[in-house]
Short mmCIF file of C-alpha atoms in Angstrom, two decimals:
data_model
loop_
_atom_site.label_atom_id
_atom_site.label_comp_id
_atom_site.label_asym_id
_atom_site.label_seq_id
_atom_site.Cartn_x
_atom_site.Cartn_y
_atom_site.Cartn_z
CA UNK K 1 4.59 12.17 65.67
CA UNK K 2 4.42 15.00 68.26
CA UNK K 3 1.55 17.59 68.01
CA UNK K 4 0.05 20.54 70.35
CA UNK K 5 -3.16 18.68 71.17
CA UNK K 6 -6.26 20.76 73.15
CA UNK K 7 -7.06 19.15 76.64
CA UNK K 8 -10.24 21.30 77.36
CA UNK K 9 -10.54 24.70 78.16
CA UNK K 10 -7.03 26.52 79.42
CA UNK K 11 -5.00 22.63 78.72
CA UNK K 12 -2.99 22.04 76.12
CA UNK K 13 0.22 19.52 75.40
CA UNK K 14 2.79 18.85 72.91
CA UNK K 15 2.56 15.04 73.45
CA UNK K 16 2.44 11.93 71.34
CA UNK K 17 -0.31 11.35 68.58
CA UNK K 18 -0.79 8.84 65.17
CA UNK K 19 1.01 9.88 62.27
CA UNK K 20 -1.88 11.51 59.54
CA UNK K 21 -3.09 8.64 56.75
CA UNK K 22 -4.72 9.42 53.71
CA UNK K 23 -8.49 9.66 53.97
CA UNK K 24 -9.82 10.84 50.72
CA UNK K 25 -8.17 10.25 46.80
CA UNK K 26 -7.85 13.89 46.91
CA UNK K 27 -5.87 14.45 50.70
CA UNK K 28 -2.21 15.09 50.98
CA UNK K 29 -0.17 14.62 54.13
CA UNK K 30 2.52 17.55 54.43
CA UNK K 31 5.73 17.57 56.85
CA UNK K 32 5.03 20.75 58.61
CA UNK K 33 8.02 23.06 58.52
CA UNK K 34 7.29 25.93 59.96
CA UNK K 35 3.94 27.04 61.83
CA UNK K 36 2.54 29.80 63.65
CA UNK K 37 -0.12 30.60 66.66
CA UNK K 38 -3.05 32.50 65.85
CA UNK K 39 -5.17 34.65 67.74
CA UNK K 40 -8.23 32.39 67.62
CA UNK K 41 -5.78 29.62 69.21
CA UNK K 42 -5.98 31.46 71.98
CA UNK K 43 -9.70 31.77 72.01
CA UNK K 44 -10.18 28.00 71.63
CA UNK K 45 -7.60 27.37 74.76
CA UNK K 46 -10.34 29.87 76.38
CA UNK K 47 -13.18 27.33 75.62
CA UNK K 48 -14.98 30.09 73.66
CA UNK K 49 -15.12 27.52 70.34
CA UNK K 50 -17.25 24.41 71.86
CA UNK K 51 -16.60 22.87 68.53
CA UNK K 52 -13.10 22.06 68.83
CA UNK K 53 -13.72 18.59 71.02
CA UNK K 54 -10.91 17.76 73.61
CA UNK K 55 -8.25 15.70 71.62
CA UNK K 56 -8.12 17.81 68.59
CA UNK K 57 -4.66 18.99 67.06
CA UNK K 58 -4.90 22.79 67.29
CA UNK K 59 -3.25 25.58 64.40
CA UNK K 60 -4.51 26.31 60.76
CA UNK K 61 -1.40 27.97 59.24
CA UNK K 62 1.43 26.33 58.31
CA UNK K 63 4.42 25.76 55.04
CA UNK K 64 5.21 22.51 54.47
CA UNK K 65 6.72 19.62 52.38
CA UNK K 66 4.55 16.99 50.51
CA UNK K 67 5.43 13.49 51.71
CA UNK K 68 2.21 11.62 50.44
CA UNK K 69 -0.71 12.36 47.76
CA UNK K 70 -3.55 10.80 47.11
CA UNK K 71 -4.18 9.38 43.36
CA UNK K 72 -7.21 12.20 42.17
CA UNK K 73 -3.97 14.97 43.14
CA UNK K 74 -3.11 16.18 39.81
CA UNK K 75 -1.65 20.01 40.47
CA UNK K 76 0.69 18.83 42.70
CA UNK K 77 3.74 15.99 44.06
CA UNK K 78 5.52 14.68 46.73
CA UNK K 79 8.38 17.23 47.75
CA UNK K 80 6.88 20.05 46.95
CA UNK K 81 6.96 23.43 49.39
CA UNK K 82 3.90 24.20 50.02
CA UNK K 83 1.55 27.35 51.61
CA UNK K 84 -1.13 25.39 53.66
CA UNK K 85 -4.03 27.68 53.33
CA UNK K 86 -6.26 28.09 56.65
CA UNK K 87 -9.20 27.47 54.35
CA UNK K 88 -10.37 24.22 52.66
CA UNK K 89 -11.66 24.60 49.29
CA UNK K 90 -12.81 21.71 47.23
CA UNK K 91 -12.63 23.59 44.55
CA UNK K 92 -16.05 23.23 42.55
CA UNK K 93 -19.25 23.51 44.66
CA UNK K 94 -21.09 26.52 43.97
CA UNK K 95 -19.40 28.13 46.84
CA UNK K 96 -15.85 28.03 45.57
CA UNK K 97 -16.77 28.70 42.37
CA UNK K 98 -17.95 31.73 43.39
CA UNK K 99 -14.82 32.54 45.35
CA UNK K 100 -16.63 31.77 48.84
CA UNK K 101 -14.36 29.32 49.55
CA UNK K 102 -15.07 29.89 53.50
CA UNK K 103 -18.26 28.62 52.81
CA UNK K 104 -17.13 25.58 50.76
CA UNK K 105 -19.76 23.05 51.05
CA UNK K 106 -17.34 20.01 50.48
CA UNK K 107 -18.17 17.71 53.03
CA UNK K 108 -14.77 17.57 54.92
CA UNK K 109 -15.30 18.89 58.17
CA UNK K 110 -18.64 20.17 57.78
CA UNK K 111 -20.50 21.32 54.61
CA UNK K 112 -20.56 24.92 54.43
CA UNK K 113 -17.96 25.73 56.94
CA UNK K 114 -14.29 26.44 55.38
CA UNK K 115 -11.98 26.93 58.39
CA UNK K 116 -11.71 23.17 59.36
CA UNK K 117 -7.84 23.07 60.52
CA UNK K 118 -7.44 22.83 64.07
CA UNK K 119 -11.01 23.19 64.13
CA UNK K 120 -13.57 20.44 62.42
CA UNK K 121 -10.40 18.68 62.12
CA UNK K 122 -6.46 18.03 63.20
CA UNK K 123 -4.39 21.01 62.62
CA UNK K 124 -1.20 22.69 61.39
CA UNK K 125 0.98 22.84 64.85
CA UNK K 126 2.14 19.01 64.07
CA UNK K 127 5.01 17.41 62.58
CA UNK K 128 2.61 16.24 60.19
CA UNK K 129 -0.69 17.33 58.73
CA UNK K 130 -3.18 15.62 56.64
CA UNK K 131 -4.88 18.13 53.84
CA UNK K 132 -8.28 17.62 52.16
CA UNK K 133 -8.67 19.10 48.52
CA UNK K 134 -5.29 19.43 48.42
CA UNK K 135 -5.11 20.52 44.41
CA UNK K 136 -6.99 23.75 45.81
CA UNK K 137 -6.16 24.18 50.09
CA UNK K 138 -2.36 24.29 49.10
CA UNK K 139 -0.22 26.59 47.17
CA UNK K 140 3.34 26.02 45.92
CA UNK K 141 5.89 28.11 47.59
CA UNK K 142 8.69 29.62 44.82
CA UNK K 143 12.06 29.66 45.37
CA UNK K 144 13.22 32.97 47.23
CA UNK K 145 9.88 32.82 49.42
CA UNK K 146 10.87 32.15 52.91
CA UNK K 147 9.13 30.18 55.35
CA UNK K 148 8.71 33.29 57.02
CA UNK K 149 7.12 35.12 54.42
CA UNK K 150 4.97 31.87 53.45
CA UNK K 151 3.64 31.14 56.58
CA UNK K 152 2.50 34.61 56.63
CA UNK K 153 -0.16 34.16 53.79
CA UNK K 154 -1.73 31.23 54.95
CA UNK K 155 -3.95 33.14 57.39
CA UNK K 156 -3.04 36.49 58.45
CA UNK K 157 -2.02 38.36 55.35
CA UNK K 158 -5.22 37.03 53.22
CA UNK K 159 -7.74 37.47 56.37
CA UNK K 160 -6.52 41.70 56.81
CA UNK K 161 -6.29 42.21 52.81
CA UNK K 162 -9.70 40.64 51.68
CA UNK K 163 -11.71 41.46 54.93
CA UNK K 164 -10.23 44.68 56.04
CA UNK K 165 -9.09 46.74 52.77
CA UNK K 166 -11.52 44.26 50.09
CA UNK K 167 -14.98 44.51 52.06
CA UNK K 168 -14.10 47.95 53.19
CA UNK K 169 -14.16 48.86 49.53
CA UNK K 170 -10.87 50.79 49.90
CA UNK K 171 -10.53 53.05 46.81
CA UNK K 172 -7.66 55.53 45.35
CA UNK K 173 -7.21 58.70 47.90
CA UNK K 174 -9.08 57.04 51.22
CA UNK K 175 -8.62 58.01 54.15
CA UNK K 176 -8.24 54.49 56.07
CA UNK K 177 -8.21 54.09 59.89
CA UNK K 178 -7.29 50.50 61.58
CA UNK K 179 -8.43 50.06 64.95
CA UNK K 180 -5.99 47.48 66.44
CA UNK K 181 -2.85 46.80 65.67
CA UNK K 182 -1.96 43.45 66.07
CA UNK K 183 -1.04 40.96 63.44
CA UNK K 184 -4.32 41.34 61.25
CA UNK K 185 -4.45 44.80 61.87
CA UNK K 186 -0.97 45.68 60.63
CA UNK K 187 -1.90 43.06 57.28
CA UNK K 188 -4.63 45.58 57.14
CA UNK K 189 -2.47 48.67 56.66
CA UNK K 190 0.19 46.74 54.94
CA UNK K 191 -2.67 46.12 51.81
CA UNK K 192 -4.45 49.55 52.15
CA UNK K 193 -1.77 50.80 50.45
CA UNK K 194 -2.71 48.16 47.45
CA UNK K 195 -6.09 49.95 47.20
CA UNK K 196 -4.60 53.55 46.77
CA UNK K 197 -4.90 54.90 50.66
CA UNK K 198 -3.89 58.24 50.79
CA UNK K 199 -3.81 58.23 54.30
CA UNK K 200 -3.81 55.64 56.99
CA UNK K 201 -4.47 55.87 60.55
CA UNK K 202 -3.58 53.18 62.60
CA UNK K 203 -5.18 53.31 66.49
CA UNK K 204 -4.20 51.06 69.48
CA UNK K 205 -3.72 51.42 72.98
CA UNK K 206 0.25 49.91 72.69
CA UNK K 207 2.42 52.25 71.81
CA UNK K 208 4.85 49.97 70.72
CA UNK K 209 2.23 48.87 68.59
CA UNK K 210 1.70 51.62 67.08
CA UNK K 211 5.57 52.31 66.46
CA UNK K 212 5.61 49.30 64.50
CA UNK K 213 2.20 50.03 62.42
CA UNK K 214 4.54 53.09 61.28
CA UNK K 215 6.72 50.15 59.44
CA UNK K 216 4.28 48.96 57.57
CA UNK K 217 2.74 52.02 56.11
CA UNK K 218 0.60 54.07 58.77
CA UNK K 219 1.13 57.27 57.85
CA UNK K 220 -0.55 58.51 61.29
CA UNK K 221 -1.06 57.05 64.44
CA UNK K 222 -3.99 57.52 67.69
CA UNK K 223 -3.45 56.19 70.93
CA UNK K 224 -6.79 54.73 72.12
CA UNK K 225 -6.68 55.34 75.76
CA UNK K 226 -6.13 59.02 75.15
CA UNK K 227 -9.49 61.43 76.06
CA UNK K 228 -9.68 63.10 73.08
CA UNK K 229 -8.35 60.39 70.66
CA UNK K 230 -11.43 60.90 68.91
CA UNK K 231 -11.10 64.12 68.16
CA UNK K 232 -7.54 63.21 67.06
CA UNK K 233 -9.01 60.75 64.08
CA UNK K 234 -11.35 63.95 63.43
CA UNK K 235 -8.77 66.19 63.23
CA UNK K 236 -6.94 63.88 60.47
CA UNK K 237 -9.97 64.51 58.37
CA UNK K 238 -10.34 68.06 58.48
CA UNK K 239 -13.34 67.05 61.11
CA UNK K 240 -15.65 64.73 58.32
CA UNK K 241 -14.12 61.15 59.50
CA UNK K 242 -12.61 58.56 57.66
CA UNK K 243 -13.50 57.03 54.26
CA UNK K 244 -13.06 53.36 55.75
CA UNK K 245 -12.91 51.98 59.47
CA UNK K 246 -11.69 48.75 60.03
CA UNK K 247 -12.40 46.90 63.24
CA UNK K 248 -9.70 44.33 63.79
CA UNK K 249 -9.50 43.76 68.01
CA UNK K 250 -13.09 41.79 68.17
CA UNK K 251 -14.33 43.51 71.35
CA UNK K 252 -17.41 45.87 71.20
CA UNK K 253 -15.75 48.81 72.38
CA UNK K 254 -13.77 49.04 69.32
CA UNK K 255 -16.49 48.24 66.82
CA UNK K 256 -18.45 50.90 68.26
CA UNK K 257 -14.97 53.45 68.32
CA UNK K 258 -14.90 52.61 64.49
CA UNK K 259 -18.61 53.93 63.49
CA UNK K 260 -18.27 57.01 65.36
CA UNK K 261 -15.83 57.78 63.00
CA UNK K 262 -16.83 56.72 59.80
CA UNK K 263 -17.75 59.50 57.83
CA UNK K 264 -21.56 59.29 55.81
CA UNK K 265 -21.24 57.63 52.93
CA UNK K 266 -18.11 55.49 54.11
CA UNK K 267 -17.32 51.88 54.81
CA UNK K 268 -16.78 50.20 58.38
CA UNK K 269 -15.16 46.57 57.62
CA UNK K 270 -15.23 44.42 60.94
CA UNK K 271 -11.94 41.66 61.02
CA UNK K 272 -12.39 41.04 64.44
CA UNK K 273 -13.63 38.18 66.15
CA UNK K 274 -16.06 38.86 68.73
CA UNK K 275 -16.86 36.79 71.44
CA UNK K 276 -19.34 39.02 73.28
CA UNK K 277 -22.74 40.70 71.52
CA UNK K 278 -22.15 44.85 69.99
CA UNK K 279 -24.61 46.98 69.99
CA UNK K 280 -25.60 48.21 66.83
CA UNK K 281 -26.84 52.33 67.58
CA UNK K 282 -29.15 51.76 64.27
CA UNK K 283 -31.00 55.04 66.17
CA UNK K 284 -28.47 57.04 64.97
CA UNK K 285 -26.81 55.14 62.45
CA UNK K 286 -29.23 54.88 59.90
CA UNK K 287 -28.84 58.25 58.66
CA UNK K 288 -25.48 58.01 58.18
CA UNK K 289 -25.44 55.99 54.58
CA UNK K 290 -23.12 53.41 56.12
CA UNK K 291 -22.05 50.35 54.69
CA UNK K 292 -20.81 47.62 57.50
CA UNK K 293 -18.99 44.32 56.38
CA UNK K 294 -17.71 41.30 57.76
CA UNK K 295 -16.96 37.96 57.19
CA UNK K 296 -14.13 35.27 57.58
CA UNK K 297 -11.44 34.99 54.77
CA UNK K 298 -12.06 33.38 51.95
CA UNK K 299 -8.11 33.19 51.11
CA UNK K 300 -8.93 33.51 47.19
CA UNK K 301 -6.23 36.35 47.02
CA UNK K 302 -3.75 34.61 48.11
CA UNK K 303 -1.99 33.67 45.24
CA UNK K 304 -2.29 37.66 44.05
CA UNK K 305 -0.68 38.05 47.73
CA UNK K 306 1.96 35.15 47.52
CA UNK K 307 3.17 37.08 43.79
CA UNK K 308 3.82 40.30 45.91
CA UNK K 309 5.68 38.85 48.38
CA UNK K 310 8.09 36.95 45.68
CA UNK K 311 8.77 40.24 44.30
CA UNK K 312 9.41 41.84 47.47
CA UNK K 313 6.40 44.35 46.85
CA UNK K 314 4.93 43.49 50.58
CA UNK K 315 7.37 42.42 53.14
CA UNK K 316 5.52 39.28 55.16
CA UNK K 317 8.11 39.00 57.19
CA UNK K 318 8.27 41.75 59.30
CA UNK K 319 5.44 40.45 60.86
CA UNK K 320 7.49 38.22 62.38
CA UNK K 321 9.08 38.87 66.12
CA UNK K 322 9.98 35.51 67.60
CA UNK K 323 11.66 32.36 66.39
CA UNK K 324 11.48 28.90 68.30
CA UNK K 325 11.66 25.17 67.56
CA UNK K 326 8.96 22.23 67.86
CA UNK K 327 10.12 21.58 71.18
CA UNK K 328 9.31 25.03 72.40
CA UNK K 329 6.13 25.09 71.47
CA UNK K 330 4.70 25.72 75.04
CA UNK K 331 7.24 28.02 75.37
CA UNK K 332 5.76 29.80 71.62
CA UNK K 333 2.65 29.98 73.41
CA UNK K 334 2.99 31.36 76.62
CA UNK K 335 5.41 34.40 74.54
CA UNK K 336 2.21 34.75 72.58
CA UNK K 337 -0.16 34.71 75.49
CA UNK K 338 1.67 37.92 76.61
CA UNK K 339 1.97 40.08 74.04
CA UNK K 340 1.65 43.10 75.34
CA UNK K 341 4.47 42.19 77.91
CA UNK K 342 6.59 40.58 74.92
CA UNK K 343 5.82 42.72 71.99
CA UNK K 344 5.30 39.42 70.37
CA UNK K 345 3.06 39.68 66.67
CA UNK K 346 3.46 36.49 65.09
CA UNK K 347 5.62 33.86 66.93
CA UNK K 348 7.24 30.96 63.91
CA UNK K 349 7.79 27.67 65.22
CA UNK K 350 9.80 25.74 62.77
CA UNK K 351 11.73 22.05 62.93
#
């Protein structure tokens, strides 16, 4: 089969590679239909993940059809559709049962670590893909869901809902500001609304970005290279800040833009993943009554999400800007790579 396989830091190739083979009673193999590139992609390419080893099949989202199952797969059969969540979750260590499936301590991959695709182990961006625990990593697509939509909630959707508008505690009549405006960012604001947001201010340096974030419920929007677009978020508050920052660009300029204004007694929820160290001012912080969150997605909601989307109550696929096939994959990511330049938010690469 063909497969985007990591060469080392800034290689990558779409190149020959052994079909997947059942591993585990409990593994599926899935004909990937359609997959996307995430962000973090693009952070492994940069070698800033040393534990993705040269070799290893990158992506973690994907929809798909069942081709093989192992004999301990009960939930599930060979031509289903299926969401391949970006998480693995055997489904019964004390982890998962607790809903920390991010921390499942199944031993595929690593114990402890849930994001193994394209990680800890061969990915999504493949013709094929072999998936461990498959009764609880995959989820069965119903009819009217699109690939589009689908591919959506393996990742993206989940990660901005749970870790943005969840761990920001986002309760009826917030005021809610999103720093970035990318892909999670805009899943952000598209959930807020879930939560009861009365208000929600979506910040970015793009413009176009911000257009967009208008589209999927930002009721307000900041441009972030502006002097005063402080004053701006203030000013949307009647001067006391906002209930709930989220942080979803991963740099420490924007972590820091989203506790200045918090207001005391609110939430800051990080999303972003940061590569460098942030400064936490605890000097002047502490007096504040602040609560700060982060984490990586535990995808528990995504079935809650998936029901949405069936009944057109959140629209996944406007998150969506550029279509190609397998064998444009390079093509996928160098569109991605330049975003800015492409307005590219989530590039689908589908057979």
């Amino acid at each position: 089969m063909k497969a985007l396989v990591y060469g080392g830091p800034g290689r990558k190739s779409w190149t020959d590679v052994p079909d997947p083979k059942l591993h585990s009673s409990t593994d599926a193999i899935v004909r990937v239909d359609t997959t996307t590139i995430c962000g973090t992609d693009l952070h492994i390419l940069k070698g800033d993940v040393p534990a993705v080893t040269v070799g290893r099949i990158l992506g973690h989202e994907g929809v798909g059809t069942i081709t093989e199952i192992g004999s301990a797969v009960s939930n599930l059969k060979v031509g289903d559709r299926v969401i391949i969540s970006c998480i693995k979750s055997c489904g019964h260590c004390s982890n998962c049962s607790n809903g920390l499936y991010s921390h499942c301590l199944g031993d595929e991959g690593a114990s402890g670590i849930g994001w193994v695709f394209g990680h800890l182990i061969d990915g999504t961006q493949a013709e094929f893909v072999r998936v461990p625990y498959a009764d609880n990593s995959l989820h069965k697509l119903p009819e009217g869901v699109s690939d589009d939509q689908g591919v959506m909630l393996s990742d993206i959707l989940p990660t901005g809902f749970e870790i943005g508008v969840q761990y920001g505690r986002v309760k009826p009549g917030d005021v809610v500001a999103v720093i970035g405006a990318g892909p999670v960012g805009l899943a952000a604001i598209a959930t807020a609304g879930l939560y009861g947001a009365a208000s929600i201010i979506a910040i970015d340096l793009d413009e176009n970005r911000l257009e967009r974030a208008r589209d999927f419920g930002a009721t307000d929007t900041v441009v972030s290279g502006a002097a005063d677009w402080k004053e701006q978020v203030l000013a949307l508050t009647d001067g006391a800040g906002v209930d709930v920052a989220i942080e979803a660009v991963g740099i420490p300029q924007t972590f820091t833009m989203a506790t200045e204004i918090v207001r005391p007694g609110g939430n800051v929820a990080n999303v972003g993943v940061h590569g460098k160290p942030v400064d936490l001012h605890l000097e002047n912080l502490w007096i504040q009554n602040i609560n700060i969150s982060m984490g990586l997605v535990n995808a528990n909601t995504t079935k809650m999400l998936l029901k949405l989307v069936a009944s057109k109550k959140l629209a996944a696929e406007k998150l969506v800007t550029h279509h190609f096939s397998f064998d444009q994959f390079l093509e996928a990511y160098d569109t991605f790579g330049r975003a800015a330049e492409t307005k590219a938010l989530k590039v689908v690469i589908s057979r």
